[in-house]
């Protein structure tokens, strides 16, 4: 027997009676049971769930309680019942097709819904709303929806692009750590250094400054057969701070601000935080990022693979999904993990800046 | 015998006498000969050339003509003789090391210097300034130097990053063309379509609309076993324009502007231009671009590889080298060519917009 639902547009639910509870909820994880004082087995469905049942042909139609209209899948979708209905339906249908049950991340669909901006609770394969296990706390957005950095939360972000393809990102905190200790590779007395337009030349540094601490780039860069090192302004600021070169830290920082504004202070804060964490940052320019990082540098001769790409943003930055896709895709392509370093305003004096670290990786549910 | 140069800082040249002409110019392509009325074999060097000879130890020193100072390589470099001396020297030295001779792109170093913002004329390997052949017209910038779109010129762009690593880009005009003709795959009468928040659903379209013309995305996207197509607003605007769906073109365009502003008009202008050129554009979202393109679509079942990634910018856009590095690197990683579509203001009415196409590819000299 084909069932029909009743659409209470104000409440934003579709109720279905008869044996809907067994047929849709208990066996396939749709909706939630309604108190069955009247002996019925009614359930309530979110519009997305109802649309999916209409789409599958499991529900014949839903009847609008006020207007009495009889809505099939096309008519129901055309009404866009509920916020972001289009993108949420696409993600719901995709995950159903991948063999997951999922519910709106809200009571009474599930108990103790996950906190934060979460749209769906996705249950482990083979589990449902009643089993109290959640595989993914899922947030759904369209590719044109901006994401304030302050909204980032551990979980899965599903982005629906303009052609309705879906990309899933695993979002998590990811503070870099490593075993690179460069302190004892620094010279005992300051090396002679010249501040050029937007870089610093260090003359006759100890070989270890490059080979073990991995500061700078030998002139001409091919091999390290002569003692002149080119350093970035970030490296030079860090070296000056530690008394390793004969330039004033303030002078180098001032030059940094001259050539790239306050962005320089944020990047220096992250550069310093990474060195403090035993991680060696080198420029990520070739990857369009601020840094690539090496967790365990013993010697530049066997450097190994850099693990992370790091992009620095102010704490109040607002991400565009398309930029996220670009960064994460590139990092994935070069077998690295994309990490965003969010620096709060304290960051602008480069000391004790508060840095939040977030990794984003592509995920296939 | 070691030679010394005379540095005329005002003129920005270093002159060397004795047998400098044979030793440096004729045999190794440095500088240009000075009229030798006095029977000498003098040459004039640009500061970058002089610095390289000092660096190689071929010149012992240069003497400052006004101050009489005797400058070695370190002292000469520390003076930063000339604009962007640091980055120009690094690129000059890198290309010399790669076995090229190169000269400042100016008379009297070479005859008929290439037009536009060019720093060096790089000669084919084995050739020099006198041979009248140029391998690359080379422009040198630091990674923090913005590049106005109007400055793009065919040639090679060398970007020196903050750690003095160099990336070379081959810049050229690249108008996409293809043999995809979708006109006769469109329906004879408009299909029923619903405009959702930021996409369009087309109900019961002819199978060819997707399978041959490659418009839209079947609902759930896995395989094409049912007739509902999701289209982007760009695809819908193009279909409405051709009377293939029952929506007003103006209505779809208005929605497009609502959700992404004037950027929508630029992207529609490029989308339309690509279809007119026999190229099928699909979203480039997963690559962080506006479009990926297919030059010869017969059927979606054997689609082949998409050749280009296209990013749309207004004609007065200003590129940041780091963004160029990101786009070109990503495109290279997925075996595609990065193309920038620059749309002038006419573009804002989506018809007959003037689009300039530029490709950037990584180059190893």
XYZ file of C-alpha atoms in Angstrom:
730
model
C 0.000 0.000 0.000
C 1.442 3.431 -0.946
C 1.507 5.975 1.855
C 0.999 9.716 1.752
C 2.393 12.305 4.138
C 0.868 15.427 5.631
C 3.022 18.535 5.269
C 2.791 20.990 8.159
C 4.736 23.820 6.523
C 4.689 26.014 9.655
C 6.223 23.274 11.801
C 8.465 22.196 8.935
C 7.629 18.505 9.286
C 5.859 15.869 7.259
C 3.918 13.297 9.269
C 3.109 9.825 8.000
C 0.799 7.341 9.670
C -0.148 3.695 9.224
C 2.925 1.435 9.413
C 5.332 4.285 8.576
C 7.232 3.712 11.801
C 8.221 0.139 10.973
C 8.586 0.807 7.275
C 10.633 4.011 7.328
C 12.003 4.645 10.802
C 12.778 1.312 12.422
C 14.061 -0.396 9.315
C 15.624 2.510 7.407
C 16.293 5.331 9.824
C 13.965 8.037 8.505
C 12.333 10.560 10.875
C 11.355 10.058 14.493
C 8.397 8.260 16.092
C 5.518 10.381 17.329
C 3.896 9.576 20.671
C 1.381 6.926 19.648
C -1.303 7.592 22.265
C -3.828 7.002 19.517
C -2.360 3.600 18.839
C -1.028 4.657 15.455
C 2.589 4.256 14.348
C 3.087 7.784 13.099
C 6.448 9.315 12.374
C 7.566 12.876 11.650
C 9.990 13.562 8.805
C 12.121 16.592 8.050
C 11.398 18.048 4.593
C 14.682 16.607 3.330
C 13.752 13.116 4.542
C 10.282 13.437 3.039
C 11.740 14.629 -0.264
C 14.030 11.605 -0.358
C 11.137 9.214 0.220
C 9.181 10.994 -2.509
C 12.218 10.798 -4.777
C 12.587 7.071 -4.133
C 8.901 6.586 -4.792
C 8.393 5.260 -1.253
C 5.973 8.055 -0.508
C 3.312 8.653 -3.154
C 2.843 12.309 -2.270
C 2.525 14.754 0.605
C -0.605 16.758 1.163
C -0.271 20.362 2.308
C -2.309 20.621 5.506
C -3.491 24.194 4.882
C -3.975 24.309 1.138
C -4.853 20.671 0.652
C -2.509 20.622 -2.340
C -1.177 17.198 -3.260
C 2.571 17.549 -3.859
C 4.717 15.055 -5.754
C 8.527 15.152 -5.668
C 8.778 17.867 -8.311
C 6.162 20.111 -6.710
C 7.612 19.566 -3.224
C 11.179 20.388 -4.349
C 9.997 23.434 -6.277
C 8.667 24.855 -2.978
C 12.150 24.586 -1.409
C 10.711 23.550 1.958
C 13.275 24.726 4.541
C 16.593 26.605 4.564
C 19.247 25.528 2.045
C 16.873 22.763 1.008
C 18.580 22.221 -2.340
C 22.104 21.590 -1.094
C 20.977 19.665 1.973
C 18.849 17.346 -0.123
C 21.766 16.641 -2.475
C 24.080 15.730 0.386
C 21.399 13.679 2.135
C 20.738 11.711 -1.043
C 24.455 11.237 -1.734
C 25.155 9.811 1.722
C 22.070 7.578 1.575
C 23.394 6.273 -1.708
C 26.778 5.627 -0.100
C 24.988 3.416 2.406
C 24.701 5.733 5.386
C 21.683 6.602 7.472
C 21.632 10.191 8.678
C 19.309 12.494 10.633
C 18.957 16.205 11.150
C 21.387 17.029 13.979
C 18.574 18.045 16.306
C 16.177 16.645 18.844
C 13.871 14.804 18.653
C 15.592 13.120 15.659
C 18.533 12.213 17.908
C 19.430 12.644 21.598
C 22.336 14.959 22.515
C 22.872 16.464 19.056
C 26.458 17.600 18.426
C 27.167 21.243 19.258
C 28.102 23.931 16.747
C 26.918 24.583 13.195
C 25.983 20.988 12.297
C 23.229 20.006 9.843
C 23.242 16.222 9.919
C 24.343 13.446 12.240
C 25.710 10.690 9.995
C 25.656 7.259 11.637
C 28.241 4.512 11.088
C 27.277 2.152 8.242
C 24.785 -0.348 9.576
C 23.760 1.923 12.451
C 20.811 4.264 12.798
C 19.422 7.113 14.873
C 18.644 4.828 17.792
C 22.144 3.420 18.239
C 23.698 6.478 19.848
C 26.783 6.450 17.606
C 27.759 9.224 15.216
C 30.331 8.746 12.436
C 30.332 12.332 11.192
C 28.976 15.603 12.502
C 28.205 17.054 9.091
C 27.825 20.650 8.028
C 26.468 21.404 4.541
C 27.123 24.591 2.582
C 26.934 25.759 -1.010
C 30.163 26.810 -2.734
C 29.128 30.446 -2.415
C 28.646 30.350 1.353
C 31.522 32.019 3.169
C 32.958 30.326 6.246
C 34.190 32.601 9.037
C 37.303 31.106 10.652
C 35.512 31.349 13.999
C 32.912 28.859 12.699
C 35.467 26.090 12.108
C 34.659 23.056 14.224
C 35.988 19.481 14.225
C 33.780 17.442 11.934
C 32.981 17.111 8.269
C 32.199 19.991 5.930
C 30.259 19.123 2.776
C 30.492 21.721 0.026
C 28.047 21.511 -2.875
C 29.419 23.227 -5.963
C 27.365 25.129 -8.518
C 26.936 21.975 -10.616
C 25.769 19.987 -7.582
C 28.959 17.976 -7.122
C 29.842 17.420 -3.482
C 33.265 17.667 -1.827
C 33.725 16.449 1.735
C 36.390 17.949 3.994
C 37.600 16.512 7.264
C 38.101 19.525 9.557
C 40.193 19.134 12.686
C 42.630 20.866 15.012
C 46.216 20.133 14.040
C 49.065 21.720 15.984
C 52.365 20.932 14.225
C 55.113 19.344 16.319
C 58.568 18.068 15.453
C 62.024 17.178 16.677
C 64.083 19.732 14.801
C 66.289 21.553 17.266
C 68.372 24.232 15.633
C 69.423 26.286 18.661
C 72.910 24.784 18.937
C 73.550 25.215 15.221
C 73.548 28.989 15.561
C 76.846 30.912 15.584
C 78.302 31.981 18.931
C 78.899 35.496 17.660
C 76.706 37.454 15.213
C 77.475 36.919 11.515
C 77.919 39.895 9.239
C 74.693 40.472 7.297
C 73.403 43.019 4.783
C 69.765 44.011 4.547
C 68.801 44.207 0.868
C 65.509 45.444 -0.573
C 63.457 42.449 0.589
C 65.986 39.839 1.684
C 69.137 39.525 3.746
C 72.580 38.272 2.754
C 74.570 36.563 5.526
C 78.312 36.483 4.885
C 80.485 33.561 6.017
C 77.960 31.885 8.326
C 78.902 28.583 9.969
C 78.005 25.712 7.656
C 75.573 24.354 10.267
C 73.369 27.425 9.983
C 72.228 26.057 6.641
C 73.048 22.367 6.837
C 71.566 21.634 10.263
C 69.328 24.559 11.188
C 68.203 24.961 7.569
C 68.187 28.745 7.578
C 68.510 30.510 4.245
C 69.514 29.476 0.787
C 73.106 29.285 -0.455
C 73.798 31.848 -3.164
C 72.957 30.205 -6.508
C 71.348 27.504 -4.470
C 72.650 24.490 -6.404
C 75.080 23.117 -3.849
C 76.584 24.448 -0.676
C 80.151 24.979 -1.772
C 80.497 28.576 -0.694
C 79.567 30.385 2.432
C 77.094 33.071 1.414
C 73.480 32.586 2.555
C 70.411 34.403 1.292
C 67.748 34.601 3.995
C 64.154 35.705 3.815
C 63.162 38.624 6.019
C 61.325 36.134 8.265
C 64.432 34.009 8.697
C 66.551 37.100 9.218
C 64.152 38.461 11.850
C 64.321 35.147 13.711
C 68.128 35.045 13.444
C 68.486 38.670 14.551
C 66.170 37.942 17.500
C 68.595 35.187 18.560
C 71.673 37.351 18.029
C 72.907 35.178 15.169
C 73.369 38.074 12.719
C 74.541 41.629 13.226
C 71.238 43.303 12.356
C 68.747 44.809 14.803
C 65.570 42.666 15.049
C 63.493 45.854 14.946
C 65.209 46.956 11.730
C 64.453 43.689 9.974
C 60.844 43.671 11.204
C 60.387 47.248 10.037
C 61.594 46.273 6.580
C 59.236 43.294 6.616
C 56.291 45.562 7.383
C 57.412 47.945 4.650
C 57.329 45.236 2.001
C 54.263 43.254 3.099
C 52.414 45.187 5.765
C 50.944 43.632 8.910
C 50.820 40.316 7.131
C 54.546 40.138 7.896
C 53.897 40.195 11.659
C 51.346 37.399 11.401
C 53.702 35.295 9.326
C 56.588 35.974 11.699
C 54.407 34.936 14.644
C 53.646 31.638 12.895
C 57.265 31.182 11.758
C 58.441 31.626 15.352
C 55.717 29.358 16.760
C 56.730 26.614 14.290
C 60.437 26.843 15.166
C 59.452 26.729 18.852
C 57.504 23.540 18.127
C 60.560 21.858 16.639
C 59.303 22.278 13.080
C 61.347 23.938 10.328
C 59.292 26.264 8.115
C 60.515 27.064 4.619
C 58.698 29.151 2.065
C 55.563 27.560 0.608
C 55.639 29.930 -2.350
C 55.875 27.226 -5.007
C 52.692 25.745 -3.515
C 51.008 29.115 -3.125
C 51.159 28.751 0.652
C 53.067 30.647 3.331
C 55.158 27.698 4.503
C 55.999 24.080 3.914
C 57.269 22.388 7.069
C 59.807 19.714 8.015
C 59.214 17.981 11.324
C 62.617 16.348 11.832
C 65.565 18.016 10.149
C 68.908 16.407 10.931
C 70.689 17.606 7.822
C 69.614 19.275 4.596
C 71.358 16.440 2.741
C 68.616 14.008 3.720
C 65.733 16.337 4.233
C 62.905 13.977 3.473
C 59.429 15.067 2.512
C 57.795 18.186 3.923
C 54.587 17.189 5.660
C 52.449 20.300 5.907
C 51.504 23.308 3.853
C 50.626 26.221 6.082
C 48.591 29.270 5.189
C 48.496 32.152 7.651
C 45.315 34.138 8.200
C 44.084 36.598 10.804
C 41.765 35.033 13.384
C 38.783 36.937 11.960
C 39.419 35.719 8.390
C 36.459 34.561 6.298
C 37.136 31.579 4.005
C 35.623 31.189 0.566
C 34.885 27.510 -0.097
C 36.529 27.787 -3.510
C 39.814 28.866 -1.936
C 39.565 25.984 0.504
C 39.067 23.603 -2.415
C 42.111 25.040 -4.169
C 44.417 24.798 -1.134
C 43.296 21.349 -0.045
C 43.399 19.968 -3.571
C 46.921 21.257 -4.149
C 48.185 19.943 -0.807
C 46.630 16.549 -1.522
C 48.285 16.495 -4.954
C 51.732 16.940 -3.425
C 51.081 14.509 -0.562
C 50.954 17.140 2.138
C 48.310 18.228 4.614
C 46.859 21.719 4.416
C 46.968 23.551 7.742
C 45.561 27.002 8.387
C 47.272 29.048 11.086
C 44.902 31.643 12.521
C 46.666 34.458 14.339
C 44.800 36.718 16.717
C 45.608 40.415 17.118
C 48.279 39.777 19.754
C 50.055 38.254 16.775
C 50.944 41.709 15.566
C 53.891 41.937 17.918
C 55.224 38.540 16.873
C 55.743 37.452 20.484
C 53.536 35.017 22.327
C 50.976 35.379 19.599
C 47.993 33.117 20.017
C 47.908 30.790 17.017
C 45.102 28.325 16.250
C 45.946 25.451 13.916
C 43.308 23.780 11.711
C 43.815 21.044 9.140
C 41.484 20.405 6.232
C 41.696 17.169 4.239
C 39.565 15.658 1.535
C 37.396 12.839 2.766
C 35.474 10.098 0.972
C 32.617 8.993 3.233
C 96.366 39.467 -14.899
C 93.348 40.386 -12.753
C 91.272 43.262 -14.057
C 89.431 45.972 -12.152
C 86.377 47.905 -13.285
C 85.417 51.550 -12.911
C 81.933 52.092 -11.504
C 80.135 55.141 -12.870
C 77.190 55.068 -10.470
C 75.347 57.934 -12.179
C 75.459 56.223 -15.576
C 74.857 52.863 -13.936
C 77.673 51.106 -15.803
C 80.987 49.530 -14.943
C 83.721 49.954 -17.568
C 86.665 47.615 -17.915
C 89.662 48.150 -20.132
C 92.687 46.141 -21.250
C 91.657 42.916 -22.962
C 88.191 42.903 -21.335
C 86.515 42.858 -24.726
C 88.039 39.554 -25.792
C 87.980 38.074 -22.319
C 84.438 38.970 -21.222
C 82.398 40.130 -24.195
C 83.543 38.227 -27.275
C 84.112 34.911 -25.552
C 81.456 35.003 -22.811
C 78.821 37.546 -23.720
C 79.221 40.102 -20.942
C 78.573 43.808 -21.590
C 78.990 45.717 -24.823
C 82.117 47.050 -26.551
C 82.858 50.746 -26.222
C 84.024 52.678 -29.262
C 87.743 51.995 -29.178
C 88.960 55.200 -30.773
C 91.757 55.111 -28.271
C 92.801 51.681 -29.458
C 91.725 50.069 -26.178
C 89.338 47.159 -25.937
C 87.060 48.595 -23.321
C 83.609 47.240 -22.509
C 80.738 48.547 -20.431
C 78.921 46.234 -18.033
C 75.558 46.585 -16.335
C 75.826 46.397 -12.527
C 74.341 42.881 -12.624
C 76.973 41.738 -15.118
C 79.745 43.362 -13.105
C 78.436 41.742 -9.901
C 78.496 38.340 -11.585
C 82.113 38.796 -12.712
C 83.023 39.901 -9.188
C 81.147 36.905 -7.802
C 83.019 34.531 -10.128
C 86.306 36.161 -9.160
C 86.869 37.201 -12.783
C 86.941 40.845 -11.767
C 89.112 41.645 -8.747
C 87.098 44.722 -7.758
C 85.386 47.806 -9.096
C 86.524 51.269 -8.153
C 83.869 53.906 -7.552
C 84.745 56.776 -9.876
C 83.583 59.541 -7.530
C 84.545 58.214 -4.120
C 87.527 56.153 -5.226
C 86.230 53.328 -3.019
C 87.435 49.883 -3.987
C 84.402 47.568 -3.937
C 84.572 43.780 -3.755
C 81.553 41.568 -4.425
C 80.133 41.974 -0.919
C 80.540 45.743 -0.846
C 79.170 46.093 -4.384
C 76.083 43.957 -3.615
C 75.471 45.776 -0.327
C 75.091 49.005 -2.342
C 72.277 47.465 -4.388
C 73.459 49.184 -7.585
C 70.298 49.571 -9.693
C 66.576 48.796 -9.418
C 65.617 45.356 -8.146
C 69.289 44.515 -8.139
C 68.873 41.587 -5.748
C 66.300 39.624 -7.701
C 67.846 40.471 -11.077
C 71.247 39.259 -9.951
C 69.803 35.963 -8.702
C 68.073 35.284 -12.014
C 71.100 36.378 -14.036
C 73.348 34.039 -12.050
C 70.852 31.166 -12.280
C 70.592 31.391 -16.073
C 74.365 31.739 -16.447
C 74.685 28.585 -14.389
C 72.176 26.864 -16.661
C 74.478 27.621 -19.564
C 72.798 30.673 -21.064
C 74.274 34.020 -21.994
C 71.933 36.942 -21.382
C 72.023 40.732 -21.651
C 69.952 43.602 -20.346
C 67.075 43.976 -22.840
C 68.257 47.377 -23.954
C 70.533 49.088 -26.417
C 73.480 49.181 -26.699
C 73.651 45.687 -25.140
C 71.527 44.347 -28.008
C 69.965 45.739 -31.184
C 66.147 45.926 -31.426
C 65.404 45.008 -27.789
C 62.038 43.282 -27.317
C 59.124 45.597 -26.483
C 57.203 45.650 -23.220
C 58.346 45.189 -19.623
C 61.390 42.999 -20.318
C 64.536 42.901 -18.167
C 66.808 40.457 -19.974
C 67.250 39.040 -23.455
C 68.237 35.392 -22.976
C 70.084 33.933 -25.974
C 69.832 30.335 -27.190
C 72.501 28.090 -25.626
C 75.727 28.579 -27.529
C 74.636 31.992 -28.828
C 75.478 35.465 -27.574
C 74.465 39.096 -27.835
C 75.953 39.426 -31.314
C 74.028 36.579 -32.921
C 70.696 38.345 -33.179
C 68.671 35.445 -31.745
C 66.639 35.582 -28.537
C 65.409 32.444 -26.761
C 63.445 34.213 -24.040
C 62.294 37.754 -23.457
C 62.580 37.625 -19.688
C 60.890 39.702 -17.048
C 62.084 39.436 -13.438
C 59.978 40.218 -10.362
C 60.020 39.448 -6.653
C 57.168 37.392 -5.214
C 55.714 40.535 -3.648
C 55.524 42.489 -6.902
C 51.971 42.665 -8.199
C 51.372 42.101 -11.905
C 48.566 44.119 -13.514
C 46.773 41.999 -16.118
C 47.453 44.787 -18.627
C 51.203 44.113 -18.204
C 50.981 40.510 -19.388
C 53.084 39.987 -22.486
C 54.207 36.872 -24.350
C 57.547 35.807 -22.916
C 58.980 34.396 -19.735
C 58.240 35.676 -16.242
C 60.807 34.840 -13.560
C 59.518 35.149 -9.999
C 62.036 35.160 -7.162
C 60.439 34.037 -3.910
C 61.308 35.348 -0.459
C 63.918 32.595 -0.012
C 65.514 33.402 -3.375
C 64.184 30.370 -5.228
C 63.210 31.130 -8.817
C 60.127 29.984 -10.711
C 59.904 30.528 -14.457
C 56.545 30.934 -16.186
C 55.929 30.756 -19.901
C 53.322 33.464 -20.604
C 51.410 33.391 -23.871
C 48.091 34.112 -25.522
C 45.921 31.026 -25.612
C 42.416 31.224 -27.071
C 40.595 27.915 -26.442
C 39.093 26.181 -29.459
C 37.312 22.879 -29.874
C 34.977 20.773 -31.950
C 32.128 20.306 -29.476
C 28.889 21.291 -31.176
C 25.908 21.032 -28.884
C 23.332 23.110 -30.758
C 21.485 20.152 -32.316
C 21.349 18.344 -28.962
C 19.003 20.971 -27.520
C 15.265 20.227 -27.206
C 12.916 21.573 -29.889
C 10.535 22.927 -27.262
C 11.494 24.383 -23.869
C 11.816 21.883 -21.008
C 10.047 22.512 -17.745
C 12.531 23.943 -15.226
C 12.411 25.218 -11.650
C 14.693 27.964 -10.371
C 15.930 26.981 -6.910
C 17.986 29.115 -4.515
C 21.200 28.943 -6.544
C 20.640 26.210 -9.137
C 18.027 25.052 -11.617
C 16.271 21.716 -11.915
C 15.291 20.664 -15.448
C 12.537 18.070 -15.561
C 12.417 15.377 -18.266
C 15.025 16.850 -20.625
C 16.030 14.903 -23.736
C 18.832 12.516 -22.875
C 21.126 14.292 -25.371
C 21.031 17.492 -23.338
C 23.300 15.746 -20.859
C 24.861 12.946 -22.854
C 25.892 14.932 -25.924
C 25.712 18.625 -25.015
C 26.944 17.902 -21.475
C 24.655 20.376 -19.743
C 23.905 19.791 -16.082
C 24.326 16.936 -13.710
C 21.830 14.072 -13.349
C 20.178 14.095 -9.921
C 22.395 11.977 -7.641
C 24.965 12.095 -10.394
C 26.009 8.459 -10.321
C 24.558 7.258 -13.598
C 22.040 8.695 -15.981
C 19.110 6.377 -15.411
C 16.508 8.997 -14.716
C 15.613 12.196 -16.428
C 16.122 14.972 -13.894
C 19.048 17.373 -14.499
C 20.560 19.824 -12.055
C 22.057 22.803 -13.861
C 24.214 25.611 -12.578
C 22.856 29.125 -12.993
C 25.413 29.643 -15.783
C 24.208 26.573 -17.670
C 20.599 27.560 -17.062
C 21.215 31.103 -18.324
C 22.777 29.699 -21.501
C 19.917 27.205 -21.969
C 17.268 29.862 -21.322
C 19.003 32.138 -23.846
C 18.609 29.366 -26.445
C 14.998 28.666 -25.510
C 15.827 25.198 -24.213
C 14.127 25.680 -20.830
C 10.967 27.511 -19.836
C 12.678 30.211 -17.746
C 13.305 33.809 -18.780
C 17.012 34.456 -19.438
C 16.729 37.735 -17.521
C 15.259 35.923 -14.509
C 18.131 33.457 -14.357
C 20.740 36.194 -14.819
C 19.132 38.263 -12.083
C 19.361 35.304 -9.717
C 22.980 34.827 -10.726
C 23.779 38.432 -9.843
C 21.919 38.049 -6.558
C 24.069 35.115 -5.477
C 27.468 36.183 -6.812
C 27.295 39.790 -7.940
C 28.834 41.118 -11.155
C 31.252 38.205 -11.089
C 28.331 36.187 -12.477
C 28.176 38.341 -15.630
C 31.893 37.954 -16.247
C 31.680 34.211 -15.800
C 28.624 33.993 -18.062
C 30.463 35.988 -20.730
C 33.345 33.489 -20.596
C 30.994 30.482 -20.417
C 29.215 31.720 -23.550
C 32.481 32.523 -25.353
C 33.762 29.005 -24.638
C 30.590 27.313 -25.918
C 30.808 29.525 -29.036
C 34.371 28.302 -29.513
C 33.256 24.673 -29.504
C 34.588 24.070 -26.001
C 32.452 22.646 -23.190
C 32.994 24.382 -19.848
C 32.134 22.569 -16.634
C 32.737 23.849 -13.135
C 36.389 24.030 -12.066
C 35.371 24.185 -8.408
C 37.290 21.073 -7.363
C 40.414 22.716 -8.812
C 39.608 26.096 -7.322
C 39.076 27.513 -10.815
C 35.996 28.814 -12.606
C 35.950 26.163 -15.331
C 37.591 23.042 -16.606
C 37.103 22.602 -20.351
C 36.582 19.765 -22.839
C 37.539 20.512 -26.433
C 35.802 17.626 -28.201
C 32.773 16.152 -26.470
C 31.023 13.447 -28.463
C 29.425 11.732 -25.505
C 29.785 11.975 -21.741
C 30.445 8.233 -21.716
C 33.893 8.764 -23.223
C 34.649 12.242 -22.112
C 38.406 12.081 -22.061
C 40.614 14.437 -20.120
C 39.756 18.106 -19.631
C 42.581 20.198 -21.065
C 42.302 23.617 -19.490
C 41.567 25.213 -16.154
C 40.111 28.667 -16.608
C 39.993 31.470 -14.087
C 37.925 34.529 -14.911
C 39.110 38.004 -13.935
C 38.126 41.548 -14.876
C 40.472 43.101 -17.459
C 41.881 45.491 -14.836
C 42.717 42.686 -12.404
C 46.061 42.760 -10.603
C 47.715 39.356 -10.084
C 49.714 38.446 -7.010
C 52.623 36.196 -7.988
C 51.757 33.817 -5.162
C 48.274 33.260 -6.576
C 49.801 32.647 -10.002
C 52.129 30.067 -8.461
C 49.183 28.349 -6.786
C 47.022 28.200 -9.920
C 49.806 27.132 -12.273
C 51.143 24.541 -9.853
C 47.718 22.991 -9.350
C 46.982 22.904 -13.079
C 50.359 21.300 -13.746
C 49.687 18.696 -11.064
C 46.455 17.611 -12.751
C 47.982 17.735 -16.270
C 46.012 20.755 -17.388
C 47.000 24.198 -18.624
C 46.053 27.251 -16.594
C 44.296 29.900 -18.663
C 43.199 33.305 -17.415
C 40.174 34.833 -19.127
C 40.217 38.616 -18.788
C 36.828 40.198 -19.382
C 36.500 43.892 -20.132
C 33.561 45.985 -18.927
C 31.449 45.136 -21.976
C 31.471 41.730 -20.358
C 28.888 42.906 -17.908
C 26.064 42.332 -20.337
C 27.238 38.840 -21.196
C 26.926 39.454 -24.958
C 29.831 40.048 -27.294
C 32.043 40.595 -24.297
C 35.674 41.127 -25.194
C 37.643 38.279 -23.609
C 41.444 38.036 -23.608
C 42.922 34.582 -23.007
C 46.354 34.077 -21.420
C 48.040 30.817 -20.520
C 50.734 30.463 -17.868
C 52.844 27.327 -17.653
C 55.870 26.390 -15.614
C 59.061 26.425 -17.631
C 62.522 24.989 -16.995
C 65.027 27.031 -19.001
